[in-house]
């Protein structure tokens, strides 16, 4: 247990809708302030590495560029991870593995995404840029995420009314959390903003009037989908033996799994089940759950399968302060945002030692990422 990785600091930027709040900030200019803030939170300890998730950035090893921009030593190398929408959480798992192996004593890990400034990409000889890289090779299903959410909703029987109710809940939770100051400890002001741009009051009656966004006569709309966004989030991981009394969350176990690329939103289900099976933990023991809210349909399909009811009995523990539907969905960062939210809900809020928290994300191409944390004090 002496080398068990422990998250002892966690910060994020405000999240802005692409093309708006942070439309001129490149990905390193989003990541650098939160890296610097987390380094200050663990001041006096040399950083061994920076691991950042990123999907659409300019290349050039975004983690290394961001580490230098944050003022870290030239000796800090940096590595960039791409597991699409699970990149931020996957980066934390990679950092945790290095700490657990005894190879590093302090790693800053998370993710960053600037959809606003991401370069357009073209193939040689093409007349124009392509919309996105493939998530699966020819011969395999490779749906865009909106139609994939529709397919999952249909397969799992998640109707329009529940999706809209969940979207309203997410926005209401985020607004209440902001008003109560529950985001204050985690947000690092960037670009003149100290609050998330997007959360707003919603009414189910208003959402019900929106047309289907991706499939004719479908249930997934702009109102119950997350927006393309800009933002960054990182955490600091140290081995338990070097925690030095800092409160934190021990990374108990993590999992990255594959699933049917035609139903990528299903990925968190096998990922969470694998983590629970490996640790012998029952879902009933987990006090706080944060799932990346790419689509209300996807969250509800996953929570239904895991025996959770976020619109009923489990509302206090599943994303009670809102999630990506309300805050925004910066792809490479969003998996680290949910870990930062867990840190605020558990560590900053003073949860007792032994309290468990779960983070999970679905990934385009058919992947799921999950991590189980335990409060240490």
PDB file of N, CA, C and O in Angstrom, residues 161-196:
ATOM      1  N   UNK A 161     -38.768  11.364 -22.578  1.00  0.00           N
ATOM      2  CA  UNK A 161     -39.163  12.071 -21.353  1.00  0.00           C
ATOM      3  C   UNK A 161     -38.093  11.949 -20.280  1.00  0.00           C
ATOM      4  O   UNK A 161     -37.754  12.941 -19.613  1.00  0.00           O
ATOM      5  N   UNK A 162     -37.536  10.767 -20.106  1.00  0.00           N
ATOM      6  CA  UNK A 162     -36.487  10.596 -19.107  1.00  0.00           C
ATOM      7  C   UNK A 162     -35.222  11.355 -19.490  1.00  0.00           C
ATOM      8  O   UNK A 162     -34.540  11.931 -18.632  1.00  0.00           O
ATOM      9  N   UNK A 163     -34.902  11.368 -20.769  1.00  0.00           N
ATOM     10  CA  UNK A 163     -33.723  12.101 -21.214  1.00  0.00           C
ATOM     11  C   UNK A 163     -33.854  13.591 -20.906  1.00  0.00           C
ATOM     12  O   UNK A 163     -32.923  14.226 -20.388  1.00  0.00           O
ATOM     13  N   UNK A 164     -35.000  14.151 -21.215  1.00  0.00           N
ATOM     14  CA  UNK A 164     -35.202  15.577 -20.956  1.00  0.00           C
ATOM     15  C   UNK A 164     -35.202  15.863 -19.457  1.00  0.00           C
ATOM     16  O   UNK A 164     -34.663  16.889 -19.010  1.00  0.00           O
ATOM     17  N   UNK A 165     -35.794  14.971 -18.672  1.00  0.00           N
ATOM     18  CA  UNK A 165     -35.795  15.158 -17.224  1.00  0.00           C
ATOM     19  C   UNK A 165     -34.383  15.134 -16.675  1.00  0.00           C
ATOM     20  O   UNK A 165     -34.033  15.935 -15.787  1.00  0.00           O
ATOM     21  N   UNK A 166     -33.543  14.240 -17.215  1.00  0.00           N
ATOM     22  CA  UNK A 166     -32.166  14.173 -16.736  1.00  0.00           C
ATOM     23  C   UNK A 166     -31.396  15.433 -17.129  1.00  0.00           C
ATOM     24  O   UNK A 166     -30.599  15.961 -16.334  1.00  0.00           O
ATOM     25  N   UNK A 167     -31.611  15.934 -18.339  1.00  0.00           N
ATOM     26  CA  UNK A 167     -30.932  17.160 -18.765  1.00  0.00           C
ATOM     27  C   UNK A 167     -31.316  18.331 -17.874  1.00  0.00           C
ATOM     28  O   UNK A 167     -30.452  19.119 -17.455  1.00  0.00           O
ATOM     29  N   UNK A 168     -32.588  18.458 -17.549  1.00  0.00           N
ATOM     30  CA  UNK A 168     -33.030  19.526 -16.644  1.00  0.00           C
ATOM     31  C   UNK A 168     -32.363  19.381 -15.281  1.00  0.00           C
ATOM     32  O   UNK A 168     -31.923  20.375 -14.678  1.00  0.00           O
ATOM     33  N   UNK A 169     -32.289  18.150 -14.807  1.00  0.00           N
ATOM     34  CA  UNK A 169     -31.651  17.897 -13.518  1.00  0.00           C
ATOM     35  C   UNK A 169     -30.191  18.309 -13.532  1.00  0.00           C
ATOM     36  O   UNK A 169     -29.676  18.886 -12.562  1.00  0.00           O
ATOM     37  N   UNK A 170     -29.472  18.023 -14.624  1.00  0.00           N
ATOM     38  CA  UNK A 170     -28.059  18.359 -14.707  1.00  0.00           C
ATOM     39  C   UNK A 170     -27.851  19.870 -14.608  1.00  0.00           C
ATOM     40  O   UNK A 170     -27.004  20.353 -13.843  1.00  0.00           O
ATOM     41  N   UNK A 171     -28.619  20.625 -15.371  1.00  0.00           N
ATOM     42  CA  UNK A 171     -28.482  22.085 -15.332  1.00  0.00           C
ATOM     43  C   UNK A 171     -28.861  22.634 -13.966  1.00  0.00           C
ATOM     44  O   UNK A 171     -28.180  23.517 -13.420  1.00  0.00           O
ATOM     45  N   UNK A 172     -29.949  22.137 -13.393  1.00  0.00           N
ATOM     46  CA  UNK A 172     -30.378  22.614 -12.080  1.00  0.00           C
ATOM     47  C   UNK A 172     -29.322  22.317 -11.022  1.00  0.00           C
ATOM     48  O   UNK A 172     -29.032  23.157 -10.149  1.00  0.00           O
ATOM     49  N   UNK A 173     -28.724  21.132 -11.089  1.00  0.00           N
ATOM     50  CA  UNK A 173     -27.684  20.775 -10.134  1.00  0.00           C
ATOM     51  C   UNK A 173     -26.462  21.656 -10.258  1.00  0.00           C
ATOM     52  O   UNK A 173     -25.869  22.065  -9.250  1.00  0.00           O
ATOM     53  N   UNK A 174     -26.059  21.958 -11.507  1.00  0.00           N
ATOM     54  CA  UNK A 174     -24.889  22.812 -11.717  1.00  0.00           C
ATOM     55  C   UNK A 174     -25.142  24.233 -11.226  1.00  0.00           C
ATOM     56  O   UNK A 174     -24.270  24.853 -10.610  1.00  0.00           O
ATOM     57  N   UNK A 175     -26.320  24.754 -11.497  1.00  0.00           N
ATOM     58  CA  UNK A 175     -26.649  26.099 -11.030  1.00  0.00           C
ATOM     59  C   UNK A 175     -26.657  26.161  -9.504  1.00  0.00           C
ATOM     60  O   UNK A 175     -26.141  27.113  -8.893  1.00  0.00           O
ATOM     61  N   UNK A 176     -27.220  25.148  -8.867  1.00  0.00           N
ATOM     62  CA  UNK A 176     -27.263  25.119  -7.406  1.00  0.00           C
ATOM     63  C   UNK A 176     -25.863  24.992  -6.823  1.00  0.00           C
ATOM     64  O   UNK A 176     -25.534  25.629  -5.806  1.00  0.00           O
ATOM     65  N   UNK A 177     -25.019  24.165  -7.451  1.00  0.00           N
ATOM     66  CA  UNK A 177     -23.653  23.990  -6.968  1.00  0.00           C
ATOM     67  C   UNK A 177     -22.861  25.283  -7.090  1.00  0.00           C
ATOM     68  O   UNK A 177     -22.094  25.645  -6.180  1.00  0.00           O
ATOM     69  N   UNK A 178     -23.028  25.963  -8.200  1.00  0.00           N
ATOM     70  CA  UNK A 178     -22.322  27.243  -8.371  1.00  0.00           C
ATOM     71  C   UNK A 178     -22.785  28.261  -7.337  1.00  0.00           C
ATOM     72  O   UNK A 178     -21.964  28.951  -6.726  1.00  0.00           O
ATOM     73  N   UNK A 179     -24.087  28.341  -7.122  1.00  0.00           N
ATOM     74  CA  UNK A 179     -24.626  29.291  -6.155  1.00  0.00           C
ATOM     75  C   UNK A 179     -24.130  28.982  -4.742  1.00  0.00           C
ATOM     76  O   UNK A 179     -23.850  29.904  -3.950  1.00  0.00           O
ATOM     77  N   UNK A 180     -23.979  27.706  -4.422  1.00  0.00           N
ATOM     78  CA  UNK A 180     -23.536  27.297  -3.091  1.00  0.00           C
ATOM     79  C   UNK A 180     -22.018  27.325  -2.932  1.00  0.00           C
ATOM     80  O   UNK A 180     -21.506  27.066  -1.841  1.00  0.00           O
ATOM     81  N   UNK A 181     -21.290  27.621  -4.017  1.00  0.00           N
ATOM     82  CA  UNK A 181     -19.840  27.700  -3.949  1.00  0.00           C
ATOM     83  C   UNK A 181     -19.127  26.372  -4.029  1.00  0.00           C
ATOM     84  O   UNK A 181     -17.930  26.278  -3.716  1.00  0.00           O
ATOM     85  N   UNK A 182     -19.822  25.323  -4.464  1.00  0.00           N
ATOM     86  CA  UNK A 182     -19.191  24.003  -4.494  1.00  0.00           C
ATOM     87  C   UNK A 182     -18.192  23.842  -5.636  1.00  0.00           C
ATOM     88  O   UNK A 182     -17.404  22.897  -5.643  1.00  0.00           O
ATOM     89  N   UNK A 183     -18.204  24.750  -6.614  1.00  0.00           N
ATOM     90  CA  UNK A 183     -17.198  24.713  -7.675  1.00  0.00           C
ATOM     91  C   UNK A 183     -15.993  25.593  -7.354  1.00  0.00           C
ATOM     92  O   UNK A 183     -14.953  25.495  -8.022  1.00  0.00           O
ATOM     93  N   UNK A 184     -16.117  26.463  -6.366  1.00  0.00           N
ATOM     94  CA  UNK A 184     -15.115  27.509  -6.149  1.00  0.00           C
ATOM     95  C   UNK A 184     -13.728  26.942  -5.884  1.00  0.00           C
ATOM     96  O   UNK A 184     -12.725  27.455  -6.401  1.00  0.00           O
ATOM     97  N   UNK A 185     -13.635  25.878  -5.092  1.00  0.00           N
ATOM     98  CA  UNK A 185     -12.332  25.339  -4.736  1.00  0.00           C
ATOM     99  C   UNK A 185     -11.613  24.640  -5.869  1.00  0.00           C
ATOM    100  O   UNK A 185     -10.392  24.446  -5.807  1.00  0.00           O
ATOM    101  N   UNK A 186     -12.339  24.256  -6.903  1.00  0.00           N
ATOM    102  CA  UNK A 186     -11.721  23.494  -7.993  1.00  0.00           C
ATOM    103  C   UNK A 186     -11.405  24.334  -9.219  1.00  0.00           C
ATOM    104  O   UNK A 186     -10.565  23.955 -10.030  1.00  0.00           O
ATOM    105  N   UNK A 187     -12.047  25.480  -9.360  1.00  0.00           N
ATOM    106  CA  UNK A 187     -11.891  26.266 -10.589  1.00  0.00           C
ATOM    107  C   UNK A 187     -10.704  27.219 -10.509  1.00  0.00           C
ATOM    108  O   UNK A 187     -10.540  27.953  -9.532  1.00  0.00           O
ATOM    109  N   UNK A 188      -9.881  27.196 -11.549  1.00  0.00           N
ATOM    110  CA  UNK A 188      -8.800  28.143 -11.744  1.00  0.00           C
ATOM    111  C   UNK A 188      -9.254  29.138 -12.813  1.00  0.00           C
ATOM    112  O   UNK A 188      -9.527  28.736 -13.954  1.00  0.00           O
ATOM    113  N   UNK A 189      -9.373  30.424 -12.487  1.00  0.00           N
ATOM    114  CA  UNK A 189      -9.832  31.389 -13.498  1.00  0.00           C
ATOM    115  C   UNK A 189      -8.907  31.402 -14.712  1.00  0.00           C
ATOM    116  O   UNK A 189      -7.681  31.362 -14.580  1.00  0.00           O
ATOM    117  N   UNK A 190      -9.507  31.463 -15.884  1.00  0.00           N
ATOM    118  CA  UNK A 190      -8.767  31.477 -17.149  1.00  0.00           C
ATOM    119  C   UNK A 190      -9.481  32.426 -18.105  1.00  0.00           C
ATOM    120  O   UNK A 190     -10.719  32.434 -18.164  1.00  0.00           O
ATOM    121  N   UNK A 191      -8.725  33.193 -18.834  1.00  0.00           N
ATOM    122  CA  UNK A 191      -9.307  34.053 -19.859  1.00  0.00           C
ATOM    123  C   UNK A 191     -10.330  35.032 -19.326  1.00  0.00           C
ATOM    124  O   UNK A 191     -11.274  35.382 -20.031  1.00  0.00           O
ATOM    125  N   UNK A 192     -10.154  35.464 -18.088  1.00  0.00           N
ATOM    126  CA  UNK A 192     -11.074  36.427 -17.506  1.00  0.00           C
ATOM    127  C   UNK A 192     -12.350  35.829 -16.958  1.00  0.00           C
ATOM    128  O   UNK A 192     -13.226  36.563 -16.489  1.00  0.00           O
ATOM    129  N   UNK A 193     -12.477  34.492 -16.987  1.00  0.00           N
ATOM    130  CA  UNK A 193     -13.680  33.826 -16.482  1.00  0.00           C
ATOM    131  C   UNK A 193     -13.343  33.007 -15.246  1.00  0.00           C
ATOM    132  O   UNK A 193     -12.301  32.356 -15.177  1.00  0.00           O
ATOM    133  N   UNK A 194     -14.272  32.998 -14.292  1.00  0.00           N
ATOM    134  CA  UNK A 194     -14.125  32.158 -13.112  1.00  0.00           C
ATOM    135  C   UNK A 194     -15.326  31.230 -12.923  1.00  0.00           C
ATOM    136  O   UNK A 194     -15.383  30.490 -11.940  1.00  0.00           O
ATOM    137  N   UNK A 195     -16.277  31.263 -13.864  1.00  0.00           N
ATOM    138  CA  UNK A 195     -17.458  30.401 -13.805  1.00  0.00           C
ATOM    139  C   UNK A 195     -17.665  29.710 -15.141  1.00  0.00           C
ATOM    140  O   UNK A 195     -17.303  30.231 -16.201  1.00  0.00           O
ATOM    141  N   UNK A 196     -18.290  28.531 -15.090  1.00  0.00           N
ATOM    142  CA  UNK A 196     -18.646  27.825 -16.321  1.00  0.00           C
ATOM    143  C   UNK A 196     -19.655  28.654 -17.118  1.00  0.00           C
ATOM    144  O   UNK A 196     -20.541  29.293 -16.565  1.00  0.00           O
TER     145      UNK A 196
END
